[in-house]
Short mmCIF file of C-alpha atoms in Angstrom, two decimals:
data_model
loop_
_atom_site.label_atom_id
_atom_site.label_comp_id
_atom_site.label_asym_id
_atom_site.label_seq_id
_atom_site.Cartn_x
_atom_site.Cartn_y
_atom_site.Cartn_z
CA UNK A 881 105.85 191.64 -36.27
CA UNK A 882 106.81 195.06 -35.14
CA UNK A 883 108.79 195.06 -31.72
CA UNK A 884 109.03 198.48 -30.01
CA UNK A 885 112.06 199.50 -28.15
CA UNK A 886 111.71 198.62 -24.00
CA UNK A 887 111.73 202.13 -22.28
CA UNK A 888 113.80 202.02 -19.13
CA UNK A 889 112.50 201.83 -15.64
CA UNK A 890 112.96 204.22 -12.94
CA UNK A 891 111.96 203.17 -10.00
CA UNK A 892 110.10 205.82 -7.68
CA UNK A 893 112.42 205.53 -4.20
CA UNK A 894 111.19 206.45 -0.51
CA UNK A 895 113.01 210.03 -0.68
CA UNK A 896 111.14 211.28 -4.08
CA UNK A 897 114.21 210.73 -6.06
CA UNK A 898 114.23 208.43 -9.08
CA UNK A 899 117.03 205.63 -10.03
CA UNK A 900 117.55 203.64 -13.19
CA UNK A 901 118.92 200.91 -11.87
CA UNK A 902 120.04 199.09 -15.77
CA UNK A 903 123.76 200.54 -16.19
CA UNK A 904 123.20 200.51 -19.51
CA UNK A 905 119.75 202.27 -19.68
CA UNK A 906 121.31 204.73 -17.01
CA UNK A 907 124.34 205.32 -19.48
CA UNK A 908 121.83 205.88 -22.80
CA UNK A 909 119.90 208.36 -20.66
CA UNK A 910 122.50 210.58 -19.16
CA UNK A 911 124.49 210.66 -22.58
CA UNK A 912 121.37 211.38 -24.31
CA UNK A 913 121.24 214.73 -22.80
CA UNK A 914 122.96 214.77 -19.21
CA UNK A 915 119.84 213.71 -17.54
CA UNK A 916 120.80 212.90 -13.86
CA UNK A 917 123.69 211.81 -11.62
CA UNK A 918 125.40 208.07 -11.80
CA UNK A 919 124.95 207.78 -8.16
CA UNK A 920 128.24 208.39 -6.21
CA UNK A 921 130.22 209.34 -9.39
CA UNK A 922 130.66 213.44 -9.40
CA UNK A 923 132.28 213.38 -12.67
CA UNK A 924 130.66 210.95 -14.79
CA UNK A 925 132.05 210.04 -18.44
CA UNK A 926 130.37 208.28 -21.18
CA UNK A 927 131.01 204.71 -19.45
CA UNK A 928 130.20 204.97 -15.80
CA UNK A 929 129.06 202.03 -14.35
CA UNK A 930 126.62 203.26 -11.23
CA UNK A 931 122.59 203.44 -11.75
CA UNK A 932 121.11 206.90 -12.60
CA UNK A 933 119.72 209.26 -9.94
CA UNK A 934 116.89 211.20 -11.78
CA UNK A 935 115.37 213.82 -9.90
CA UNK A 936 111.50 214.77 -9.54
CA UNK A 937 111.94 217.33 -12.62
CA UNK A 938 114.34 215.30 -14.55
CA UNK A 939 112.00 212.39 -14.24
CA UNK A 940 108.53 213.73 -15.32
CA UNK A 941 110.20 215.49 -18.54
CA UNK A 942 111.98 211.88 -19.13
CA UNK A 943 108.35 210.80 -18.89
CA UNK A 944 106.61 213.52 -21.10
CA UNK A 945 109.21 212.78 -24.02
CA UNK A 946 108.52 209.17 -23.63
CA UNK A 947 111.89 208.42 -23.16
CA UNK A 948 111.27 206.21 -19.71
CA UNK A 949 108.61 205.04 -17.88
CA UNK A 950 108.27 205.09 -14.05
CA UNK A 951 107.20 202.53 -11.38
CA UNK A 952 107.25 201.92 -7.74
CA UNK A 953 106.64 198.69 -6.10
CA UNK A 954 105.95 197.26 -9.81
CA UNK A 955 103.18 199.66 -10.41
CA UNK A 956 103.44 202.30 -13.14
CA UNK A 957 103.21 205.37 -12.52
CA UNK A 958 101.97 208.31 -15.05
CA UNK A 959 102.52 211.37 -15.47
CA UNK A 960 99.34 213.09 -14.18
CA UNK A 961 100.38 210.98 -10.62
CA UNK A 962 103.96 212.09 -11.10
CA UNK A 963 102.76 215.66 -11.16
CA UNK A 964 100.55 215.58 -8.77
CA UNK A 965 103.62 214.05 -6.28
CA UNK A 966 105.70 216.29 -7.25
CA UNK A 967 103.41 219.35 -6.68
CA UNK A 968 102.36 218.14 -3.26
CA UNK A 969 106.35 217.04 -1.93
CA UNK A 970 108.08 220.15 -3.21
CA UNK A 971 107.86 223.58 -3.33
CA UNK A 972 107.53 225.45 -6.24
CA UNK A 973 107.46 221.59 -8.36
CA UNK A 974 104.99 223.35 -11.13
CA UNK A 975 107.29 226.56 -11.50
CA UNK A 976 110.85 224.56 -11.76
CA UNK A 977 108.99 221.82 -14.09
CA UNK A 978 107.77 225.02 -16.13
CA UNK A 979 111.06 226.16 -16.64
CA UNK A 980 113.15 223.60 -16.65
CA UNK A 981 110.95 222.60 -19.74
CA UNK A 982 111.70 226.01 -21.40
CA UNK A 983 115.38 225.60 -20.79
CA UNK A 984 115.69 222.36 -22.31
CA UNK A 985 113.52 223.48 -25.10
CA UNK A 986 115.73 226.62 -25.60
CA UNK A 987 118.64 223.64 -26.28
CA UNK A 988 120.53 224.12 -22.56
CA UNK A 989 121.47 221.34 -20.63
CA UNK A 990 119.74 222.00 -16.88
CA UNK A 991 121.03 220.39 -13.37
CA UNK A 992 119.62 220.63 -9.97
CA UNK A 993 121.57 223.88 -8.51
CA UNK A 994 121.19 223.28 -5.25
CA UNK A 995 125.07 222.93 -4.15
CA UNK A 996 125.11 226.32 -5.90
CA UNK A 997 122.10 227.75 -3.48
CA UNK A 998 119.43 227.89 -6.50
CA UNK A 999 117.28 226.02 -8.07
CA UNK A 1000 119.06 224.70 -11.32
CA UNK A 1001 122.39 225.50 -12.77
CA UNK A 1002 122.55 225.74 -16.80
CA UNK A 1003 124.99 224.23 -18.99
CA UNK A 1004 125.65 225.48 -23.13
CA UNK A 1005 127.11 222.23 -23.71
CA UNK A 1006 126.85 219.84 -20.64
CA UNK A 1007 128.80 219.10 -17.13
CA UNK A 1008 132.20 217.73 -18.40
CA UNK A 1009 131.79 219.50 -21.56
CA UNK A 1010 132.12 223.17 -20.20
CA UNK A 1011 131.36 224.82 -17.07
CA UNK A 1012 127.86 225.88 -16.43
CA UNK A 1013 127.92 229.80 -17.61
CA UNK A 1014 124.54 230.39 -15.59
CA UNK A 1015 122.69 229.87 -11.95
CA UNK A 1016 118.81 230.29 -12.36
CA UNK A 1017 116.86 231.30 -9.20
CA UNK A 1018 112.96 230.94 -10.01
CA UNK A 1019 110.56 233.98 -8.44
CA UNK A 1020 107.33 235.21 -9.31
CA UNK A 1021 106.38 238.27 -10.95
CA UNK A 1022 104.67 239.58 -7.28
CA UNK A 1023 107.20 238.30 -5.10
CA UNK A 1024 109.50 240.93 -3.69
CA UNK A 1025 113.15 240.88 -3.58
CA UNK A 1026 115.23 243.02 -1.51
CA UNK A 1027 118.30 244.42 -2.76
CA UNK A 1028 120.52 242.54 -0.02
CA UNK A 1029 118.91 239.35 -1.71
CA UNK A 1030 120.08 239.82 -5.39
CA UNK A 1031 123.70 240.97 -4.17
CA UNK A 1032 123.59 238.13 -2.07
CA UNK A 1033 123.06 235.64 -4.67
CA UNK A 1034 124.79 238.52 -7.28
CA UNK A 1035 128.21 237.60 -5.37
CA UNK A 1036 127.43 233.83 -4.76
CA UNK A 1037 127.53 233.45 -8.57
CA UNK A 1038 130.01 235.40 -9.21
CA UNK A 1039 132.38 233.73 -6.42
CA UNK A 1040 131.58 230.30 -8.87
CA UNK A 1041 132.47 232.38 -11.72
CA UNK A 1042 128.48 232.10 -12.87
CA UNK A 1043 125.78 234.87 -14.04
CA UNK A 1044 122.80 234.73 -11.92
CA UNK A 1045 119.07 234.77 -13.55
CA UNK A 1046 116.11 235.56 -12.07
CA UNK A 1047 113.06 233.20 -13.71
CA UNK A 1048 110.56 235.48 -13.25
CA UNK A 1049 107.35 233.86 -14.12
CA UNK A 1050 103.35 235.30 -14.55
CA UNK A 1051 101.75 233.98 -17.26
CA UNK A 1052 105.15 233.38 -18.88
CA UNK A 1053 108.78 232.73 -18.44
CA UNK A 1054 111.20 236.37 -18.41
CA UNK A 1055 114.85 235.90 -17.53
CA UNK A 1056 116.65 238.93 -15.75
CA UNK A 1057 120.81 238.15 -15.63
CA UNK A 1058 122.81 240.07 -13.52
CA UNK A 1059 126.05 240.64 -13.83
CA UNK A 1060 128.77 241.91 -11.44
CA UNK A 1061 132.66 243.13 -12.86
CA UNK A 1062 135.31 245.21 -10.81
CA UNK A 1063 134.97 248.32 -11.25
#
């Protein structure tokens, strides 16, 4: 008889965010990629022993690659459902999902950037590892920027030692990194 592997269970909390709440299963996860934040540990190492905070991104790409499944109140949720949440809670959910997924796929290691003022910060090699070279801000192709915008997240980056991207997407994904040096 052929047993298949249990996928872990992240439960679907009140605020949109995700937890795994096996230590284990939360430990496999992160160190399978850097997926999430052991919840209340800022500087996680292989063995932390706090459950997983996944979120809304995170979670539906954990989903799509079938590496956890999702539930709330003991119901299972899919992945058409988790989109659909996602899309009508957040802003912009499609967009970040869309490149989060091309970030990943392009072999970086991608965090919420939100203490950074962005939407995801971008890691070579992982937090712990190195220090994430890159702040990605997502825009689309028709929205305008001013110039007192990019300078303004132009020096935000660069005060974090970071190089700021524009994601700007239309029917695909272009990056635009700025750069600032003394002159």
């Amino acid at each position: 008889m052929l047993f298949l592997p249990k996928k872990p269970v992240a439960e679907l909390l009140d605020d949109n965010r995700f937890i795994i709440w096996d230590i284990s299963e939360a430990r496999r996860i992160y160190n399978e990629g850097f997926y999430g934040k052991p919840l209340g540990n800022p500087r996680p190492k292989e063995d932390f022993n706090e459950p997983l905070l996944l979120d809304p991104v995170e979670a539906l790409y954990l989903v799509e690659l079938g590496k956890i499944k999702v539930k709330k109140n003991n119901q299972s949720i899919g992945k058409k459902k988790l989109k659909a949440l996602g899309e009508k809670t957040f802003s912009k959910f499609k967009k970040k999902y869309q490149v989060y997924v091309d970030l990943r796929e392009r072999g970086y290691v991608v965090t919420p950037g939100i203490k950074y003022g962005c939407d995801f910060a971008v890691y070579e090699d992982g937090p712990g590892i190195d220090h994430a070279p890159y702040v990605v801000q997502i825009t689309d192709s028709d929205d305008e920027l001013s110039a007192a915008e990019i300078v303004k997240n132009g020096r935000l980056a660069t005060t974090v030692r970071k190089s700021f991207i524009l994601a700007i997407i239309n029917k695909d994904i272009r990056y635009l990194e700025f750069n600032w040096w003394k002159a």
